[in-house]
Amino acid sequence: MTIKLHCFGESGNAYKAALALELSGLEWEPVKVDFFAGETRTPEYRETVNEMGEAPVLVDGDFRTSQSGAIQAYVTEKSGKFGGKTRDENYEILRWVLWDNHKLSSQAGMTRFLMNFLPEQHRNADVIAFNQGRLKAAFQTLETQLAGRDWIVGDSMTNADLSCCGYLYYPEPFGFDRAAWPNIDRWLSNIENTPGWKHPYDLMPGSPADRA
Ligand SMILES: N[C@@H](CCC(=O)N[C@@H](CS)C(=O)NCC(=O)O)C(=O)O
């Protein structure tokens, strides 16, 4: 049975799940979530797709889960890909996925939304500057971890990489200049050069061009 992923192209959180599925070789297909029309906030979405009102959501037969980190863990269980080689590595991966969800992707996703997708009259320069300060600290943490390393944990791509890269390929500005962070830049190239890699707007339905 084909796995379904409720997702949309602008969502870096969904990208983490979609990229894991795509690179795992499992058979999957996207189901477009019309986030910009407010779909995740409707009672119907909460009742039938995800009571948390979020994307991504994976459905595989009777199995359903949300949260990109949980979806990645499911992909690892099913495909054997992107997990650690030892117990210690598995805890390291979990630690970076949780850090990403809290400190990196949450700030990146929110800052990108505030700077690009929120109507201009609602954009608050102080809030954006505060978020960018937090983001800079997160980029520094990642930059330091990647010094002399090709991957965040161990010697191959894991869910730590697939999680932390979630927002870092998008073209919309949010305070991330890849060239300013040489270790992150090199690591993003490692991921991009993995056979089967796709940009979020090529992997999932929906992009800003649809609303232009
Ligand atoms: N930690 C969650 C975050 C999911 C999330 O915030 N998704 C956003 C889209 S990028 C969403 O659906 N937001 C709906 C809303 O806030 O109303 C994950 O990694 O899946």
mmCIF file of C-alpha atoms and ligand atoms in Angstrom:
data_model
loop_
_atom_site.group_PDB
_atom_site.id
_atom_site.type_symbol
_atom_site.label_atom_id
_atom_site.label_comp_id
_atom_site.label_asym_id
_atom_site.label_seq_id
_atom_site.Cartn_x
_atom_site.Cartn_y
_atom_site.Cartn_z
ATOM 1 C CA MET A 1 0.000 0.000 0.000
ATOM 2 C CA THR A 2 1.291 3.463 -0.885
ATOM 3 C CA ILE A 3 2.108 5.663 2.092
ATOM 4 C CA LYS A 4 0.322 9.032 2.048
ATOM 5 C CA LEU A 5 1.898 12.192 3.384
ATOM 6 C CA HIS A 6 -0.326 15.225 4.066
ATOM 7 C CA CYS A 7 2.020 18.068 3.243
ATOM 8 C CA PHE A 8 2.619 21.266 1.269
ATOM 9 C CA GLY A 9 5.658 22.644 -0.504
ATOM 10 C CA GLU A 10 6.242 25.683 1.706
ATOM 11 C CA SER A 11 6.452 23.548 4.853
ATOM 12 C CA GLY A 12 9.970 22.745 5.967
ATOM 13 C CA ASN A 13 8.511 20.483 8.641
ATOM 14 C CA ALA A 14 6.736 18.509 5.924
ATOM 15 C CA TYR A 15 9.932 18.516 3.841
ATOM 16 C CA LYS A 16 11.781 16.635 6.597
ATOM 17 C CA ALA A 17 9.234 13.825 6.331
ATOM 18 C CA ALA A 18 8.920 13.935 2.531
ATOM 19 C CA LEU A 19 12.701 13.860 2.005
ATOM 20 C CA ALA A 20 13.071 10.911 4.392
ATOM 21 C CA LEU A 21 10.352 9.037 2.496
ATOM 22 C CA GLU A 22 11.796 9.912 -0.912
ATOM 23 C CA LEU A 23 15.381 8.942 -0.083
ATOM 24 C CA SER A 24 14.300 5.773 1.767
ATOM 25 C CA GLY A 25 12.913 4.271 -1.438
ATOM 26 C CA LEU A 26 9.537 3.571 0.183
ATOM 27 C CA GLU A 27 6.515 4.095 -2.063
ATOM 28 C CA TRP A 28 4.708 7.283 -1.055
ATOM 29 C CA GLU A 29 2.515 10.032 -2.439
ATOM 30 C CA PRO A 30 1.726 13.548 -1.236
ATOM 31 C CA VAL A 31 -1.753 14.753 -0.263
ATOM 32 C CA LYS A 32 -1.807 18.535 -0.559
ATOM 33 C CA VAL A 33 -2.760 20.483 2.553
ATOM 34 C CA ASP A 34 -4.141 23.910 1.619
ATOM 35 C CA PHE A 35 -2.438 25.632 4.534
ATOM 36 C CA PHE A 36 -2.729 29.130 3.034
ATOM 37 C CA ALA A 37 -6.517 28.731 2.739
ATOM 38 C CA GLY A 38 -6.597 27.816 6.450
ATOM 39 C CA GLU A 39 -7.166 24.063 6.031
ATOM 40 C CA THR A 40 -5.182 23.059 9.149
ATOM 41 C CA ARG A 41 -7.394 25.339 11.273
ATOM 42 C CA THR A 42 -10.685 23.793 10.178
ATOM 43 C CA PRO A 43 -12.650 21.466 12.501
ATOM 44 C CA GLU A 44 -12.738 18.930 9.670
ATOM 45 C CA TYR A 45 -8.931 18.769 9.461
ATOM 46 C CA ARG A 46 -8.672 18.321 13.245
ATOM 47 C CA GLU A 47 -11.322 15.613 13.220
ATOM 48 C CA THR A 48 -10.192 13.653 10.183
ATOM 49 C CA VAL A 49 -6.471 14.358 9.682
ATOM 50 C CA ASN A 50 -4.701 15.643 12.814
ATOM 51 C CA GLU A 51 -6.182 16.852 16.094
ATOM 52 C CA MET A 52 -3.029 18.986 16.552
ATOM 53 C CA GLY A 53 -3.964 21.002 13.461
ATOM 54 C CA GLU A 54 -0.541 20.568 11.842
ATOM 55 C CA ALA A 55 1.165 19.146 8.756
ATOM 56 C CA PRO A 56 2.906 16.809 8.053
ATOM 57 C CA VAL A 57 0.774 13.740 8.711
ATOM 58 C CA LEU A 58 1.704 10.245 7.508
ATOM 59 C CA VAL A 59 -0.924 7.597 6.827
ATOM 60 C CA ASP A 60 0.151 4.022 6.085
ATOM 61 C CA GLY A 61 -2.890 1.764 6.085
ATOM 62 C CA ASP A 62 -4.164 1.739 9.675
ATOM 63 C CA PHE A 63 -1.120 3.590 10.962
ATOM 64 C CA ARG A 64 -1.228 7.374 11.279
ATOM 65 C CA THR A 65 1.160 9.808 12.894
ATOM 66 C CA SER A 66 2.114 13.448 12.786
ATOM 67 C CA GLN A 67 5.303 15.241 13.915
ATOM 68 C CA SER A 68 8.146 15.073 11.407
ATOM 69 C CA GLY A 69 10.418 13.391 13.967
ATOM 70 C CA ALA A 70 7.897 10.608 14.600
ATOM 71 C CA ILE A 71 7.375 10.193 10.846
ATOM 72 C CA GLN A 72 11.131 9.939 10.335
ATOM 73 C CA ALA A 73 11.328 7.291 13.072
ATOM 74 C CA TYR A 74 8.585 5.346 11.294
ATOM 75 C CA VAL A 75 10.435 5.594 7.961
ATOM 76 C CA THR A 76 13.577 4.316 9.685
ATOM 77 C CA GLU A 77 11.709 1.392 11.256
ATOM 78 C CA LYS A 78 10.128 0.465 7.927
ATOM 79 C CA SER A 79 13.093 1.010 5.605
ATOM 80 C CA GLY A 80 16.102 0.498 7.870
ATOM 81 C CA LYS A 81 17.503 3.850 6.628
ATOM 82 C CA PHE A 82 18.703 6.982 8.461
ATOM 83 C CA GLY A 83 19.010 5.478 11.930
ATOM 84 C CA GLY A 84 22.181 5.206 13.987
ATOM 85 C CA LYS A 85 24.566 2.265 13.948
ATOM 86 C CA THR A 86 24.731 2.064 17.754
ATOM 87 C CA ARG A 87 22.530 2.858 20.751
ATOM 88 C CA ASP A 88 24.642 5.947 21.454
ATOM 89 C CA GLU A 89 24.195 7.177 17.878
ATOM 90 C CA ASN A 90 20.437 6.665 18.122
ATOM 91 C CA TYR A 91 20.301 8.874 21.221
ATOM 92 C CA GLU A 92 22.500 11.465 19.495
ATOM 93 C CA ILE A 93 20.130 11.515 16.511
ATOM 94 C CA LEU A 94 17.117 11.923 18.785
ATOM 95 C CA ARG A 95 18.883 14.735 20.642
ATOM 96 C CA TRP A 96 19.528 16.663 17.396
ATOM 97 C CA VAL A 97 16.002 16.075 16.075
ATOM 98 C CA LEU A 98 14.534 17.460 19.310
ATOM 99 C CA TRP A 99 16.972 20.397 19.241
ATOM 100 C CA ASP A 100 16.049 21.111 15.630
ATOM 101 C CA ASN A 101 12.316 21.046 16.351
ATOM 102 C CA HIS A 102 12.750 23.465 19.234
ATOM 103 C CA LYS A 103 15.640 25.765 18.339
ATOM 104 C CA LEU A 104 16.266 25.661 14.592
ATOM 105 C CA SER A 105 13.243 24.781 12.459
ATOM 106 C CA SER A 106 10.694 26.417 14.748
ATOM 107 C CA GLN A 107 12.591 29.733 14.576
ATOM 108 C CA ALA A 108 13.410 29.395 10.878
ATOM 109 C CA GLY A 109 9.827 28.496 9.905
ATOM 110 C CA MET A 110 8.307 31.296 11.975
ATOM 111 C CA THR A 111 10.806 33.935 10.810
ATOM 112 C CA ARG A 112 10.333 32.961 7.167
ATOM 113 C CA PHE A 113 6.560 33.132 7.618
ATOM 114 C CA LEU A 114 6.713 36.554 9.284
ATOM 115 C CA MET A 115 9.023 37.977 6.599
ATOM 116 C CA ASN A 116 7.457 36.472 3.484
ATOM 117 C CA PHE A 117 3.973 35.064 3.916
ATOM 118 C CA LEU A 118 2.320 37.318 6.518
ATOM 119 C CA PRO A 119 0.613 40.322 4.865
ATOM 120 C CA GLU A 120 3.064 43.226 4.929
ATOM 121 C CA GLN A 121 0.961 45.417 7.231
ATOM 122 C CA HIS A 122 1.233 42.785 9.993
ATOM 123 C CA ARG A 123 5.022 42.327 9.865
ATOM 124 C CA ASN A 124 6.697 43.467 13.078
ATOM 125 C CA ALA A 125 10.376 44.421 12.700
ATOM 126 C CA ASP A 126 11.148 43.924 16.423
ATOM 127 C CA VAL A 127 9.692 40.414 16.501
ATOM 128 C CA ILE A 128 11.590 39.517 13.324
ATOM 129 C CA ALA A 129 14.880 40.881 14.741
ATOM 130 C CA PHE A 130 14.362 38.951 18.008
ATOM 131 C CA ASN A 131 13.723 35.701 16.106
ATOM 132 C CA GLN A 132 16.743 36.291 13.881
ATOM 133 C CA GLY A 133 18.946 36.655 16.959
ATOM 134 C CA ARG A 134 17.739 33.281 18.244
ATOM 135 C CA LEU A 135 18.248 31.773 14.787
ATOM 136 C CA LYS A 136 21.816 33.053 14.566
ATOM 137 C CA ALA A 137 22.620 31.262 17.823
ATOM 138 C CA ALA A 138 21.128 28.057 16.391
ATOM 139 C CA PHE A 139 23.166 28.383 13.171
ATOM 140 C CA GLN A 140 26.307 28.779 15.288
ATOM 141 C CA THR A 141 25.496 25.579 17.215
ATOM 142 C CA LEU A 142 25.048 23.656 13.963
ATOM 143 C CA GLU A 143 28.142 25.227 12.369
ATOM 144 C CA THR A 144 30.263 24.139 15.337
ATOM 145 C CA GLN A 145 28.887 20.596 15.315
ATOM 146 C CA LEU A 146 29.682 20.231 11.596
ATOM 147 C CA ALA A 147 33.331 21.321 11.900
ATOM 148 C CA GLY A 148 35.375 18.472 10.384
ATOM 149 C CA ARG A 149 32.262 16.345 9.929
ATOM 150 C CA ASP A 150 30.235 15.408 6.834
ATOM 151 C CA TRP A 151 27.104 14.509 8.829
ATOM 152 C CA ILE A 152 25.667 15.623 12.155
ATOM 153 C CA VAL A 153 25.870 12.153 13.734
ATOM 154 C CA GLY A 154 28.114 9.277 12.680
ATOM 155 C CA ASP A 155 29.465 8.868 9.169
ATOM 156 C CA SER A 156 26.316 8.811 7.042
ATOM 157 C CA MET A 157 23.049 10.676 6.585
ATOM 158 C CA THR A 158 20.634 10.236 9.475
ATOM 159 C CA ASN A 159 17.364 11.723 10.649
ATOM 160 C CA ALA A 160 19.413 14.406 12.414
ATOM 161 C CA ASP A 161 20.496 15.733 8.992
ATOM 162 C CA LEU A 162 17.053 15.268 7.452
ATOM 163 C CA SER A 163 15.522 17.245 10.306
ATOM 164 C CA CYS A 164 18.006 20.103 10.586
ATOM 165 C CA CYS A 165 18.051 20.830 6.834
ATOM 166 C CA GLY A 166 14.246 21.263 6.709
ATOM 167 C CA TYR A 167 14.166 25.031 6.116
ATOM 168 C CA LEU A 168 17.647 25.625 4.735
ATOM 169 C CA TYR A 169 17.030 25.147 0.988
ATOM 170 C CA TYR A 170 14.170 27.642 0.658
ATOM 171 C CA PRO A 171 14.844 30.757 -1.417
ATOM 172 C CA GLU A 172 12.669 33.153 0.647
ATOM 173 C CA PRO A 173 14.832 35.314 2.952
ATOM 174 C CA PHE A 174 14.686 34.769 6.708
ATOM 175 C CA GLY A 175 18.185 35.652 7.874
ATOM 176 C CA PHE A 176 20.074 32.614 6.607
ATOM 177 C CA ASP A 177 22.951 33.253 4.229
ATOM 178 C CA ARG A 178 24.440 29.882 3.394
ATOM 179 C CA ALA A 179 27.750 31.398 2.328
ATOM 180 C CA ALA A 180 28.259 32.852 5.831
ATOM 181 C CA TRP A 181 28.335 29.389 7.424
ATOM 182 C CA PRO A 182 30.984 27.282 5.571
ATOM 183 C CA ASN A 183 30.424 24.027 7.488
ATOM 184 C CA ILE A 184 26.639 24.235 7.074
ATOM 185 C CA ASP A 185 27.121 25.101 3.401
ATOM 186 C CA ARG A 186 29.337 22.037 2.822
ATOM 187 C CA TRP A 187 26.912 19.791 4.721
ATOM 188 C CA LEU A 188 23.915 21.083 2.711
ATOM 189 C CA SER A 189 25.876 20.216 -0.453
ATOM 190 C CA ASN A 190 26.422 16.677 0.901
ATOM 191 C CA ILE A 191 22.659 16.272 1.304
ATOM 192 C CA GLU A 192 21.906 17.850 -2.113
ATOM 193 C CA ASN A 193 24.416 15.525 -3.765
ATOM 194 C CA THR A 194 22.698 12.415 -2.408
ATOM 195 C CA PRO A 195 21.105 10.511 -5.314
ATOM 196 C CA GLY A 196 17.344 11.136 -5.376
ATOM 197 C CA TRP A 197 17.538 14.456 -3.465
ATOM 198 C CA LYS A 198 14.850 16.952 -4.431
ATOM 199 C CA HIS A 199 14.199 20.569 -3.517
ATOM 200 C CA PRO A 200 11.051 21.042 -1.380
ATOM 201 C CA TYR A 201 9.184 22.773 -4.211
ATOM 202 C CA ASP A 202 9.941 19.807 -6.498
ATOM 203 C CA LEU A 203 9.034 17.177 -3.914
ATOM 204 C CA MET A 204 5.708 18.418 -2.532
ATOM 205 C CA PRO A 205 2.683 20.178 -4.039
ATOM 206 C CA GLY A 206 2.333 23.926 -3.559
ATOM 207 C CA SER A 207 4.743 26.854 -3.761
ATOM 208 C CA PRO A 208 4.564 30.667 -3.496
ATOM 209 C CA ALA A 209 4.320 30.777 -7.304
ATOM 210 C CA ASP A 210 0.809 29.295 -7.007
ATOM 211 C CA ARG A 211 -0.360 32.373 -5.106
ATOM 212 C CA ALA A 212 1.512 35.008 -7.123
HETATM 213 N N1 LIG B 1 7.024 19.916 15.284
HETATM 214 C C1 LIG B 1 6.090 19.744 14.192
HETATM 215 C C2 LIG B 1 5.731 21.124 13.631
HETATM 216 C C3 LIG B 1 4.619 21.023 12.598
HETATM 217 C C4 LIG B 1 4.134 22.417 12.186
HETATM 218 O O1 LIG B 1 4.244 23.406 12.923
HETATM 219 N N2 LIG B 1 3.605 22.464 10.967
HETATM 220 C C5 LIG B 1 3.079 23.709 10.463
HETATM 221 C C6 LIG B 1 3.369 23.829 8.978
HETATM 222 S S1 LIG B 1 5.116 24.055 8.700
HETATM 223 C C7 LIG B 1 1.572 23.719 10.619
HETATM 224 O O2 LIG B 1 0.919 22.807 10.158
HETATM 225 N N3 LIG B 1 1.024 24.772 11.249
HETATM 226 C C8 LIG B 1 -0.387 24.896 11.365
HETATM 227 C C9 LIG B 1 -0.779 26.003 12.293
HETATM 228 O O3 LIG B 1 0.060 26.478 13.051
HETATM 229 O O4 LIG B 1 -1.940 26.395 12.246
HETATM 230 C C10 LIG B 1 6.697 18.823 13.122
HETATM 231 O O5 LIG B 1 7.924 18.763 13.060
HETATM 232 O O6 LIG B 1 5.959 18.172 12.383
#
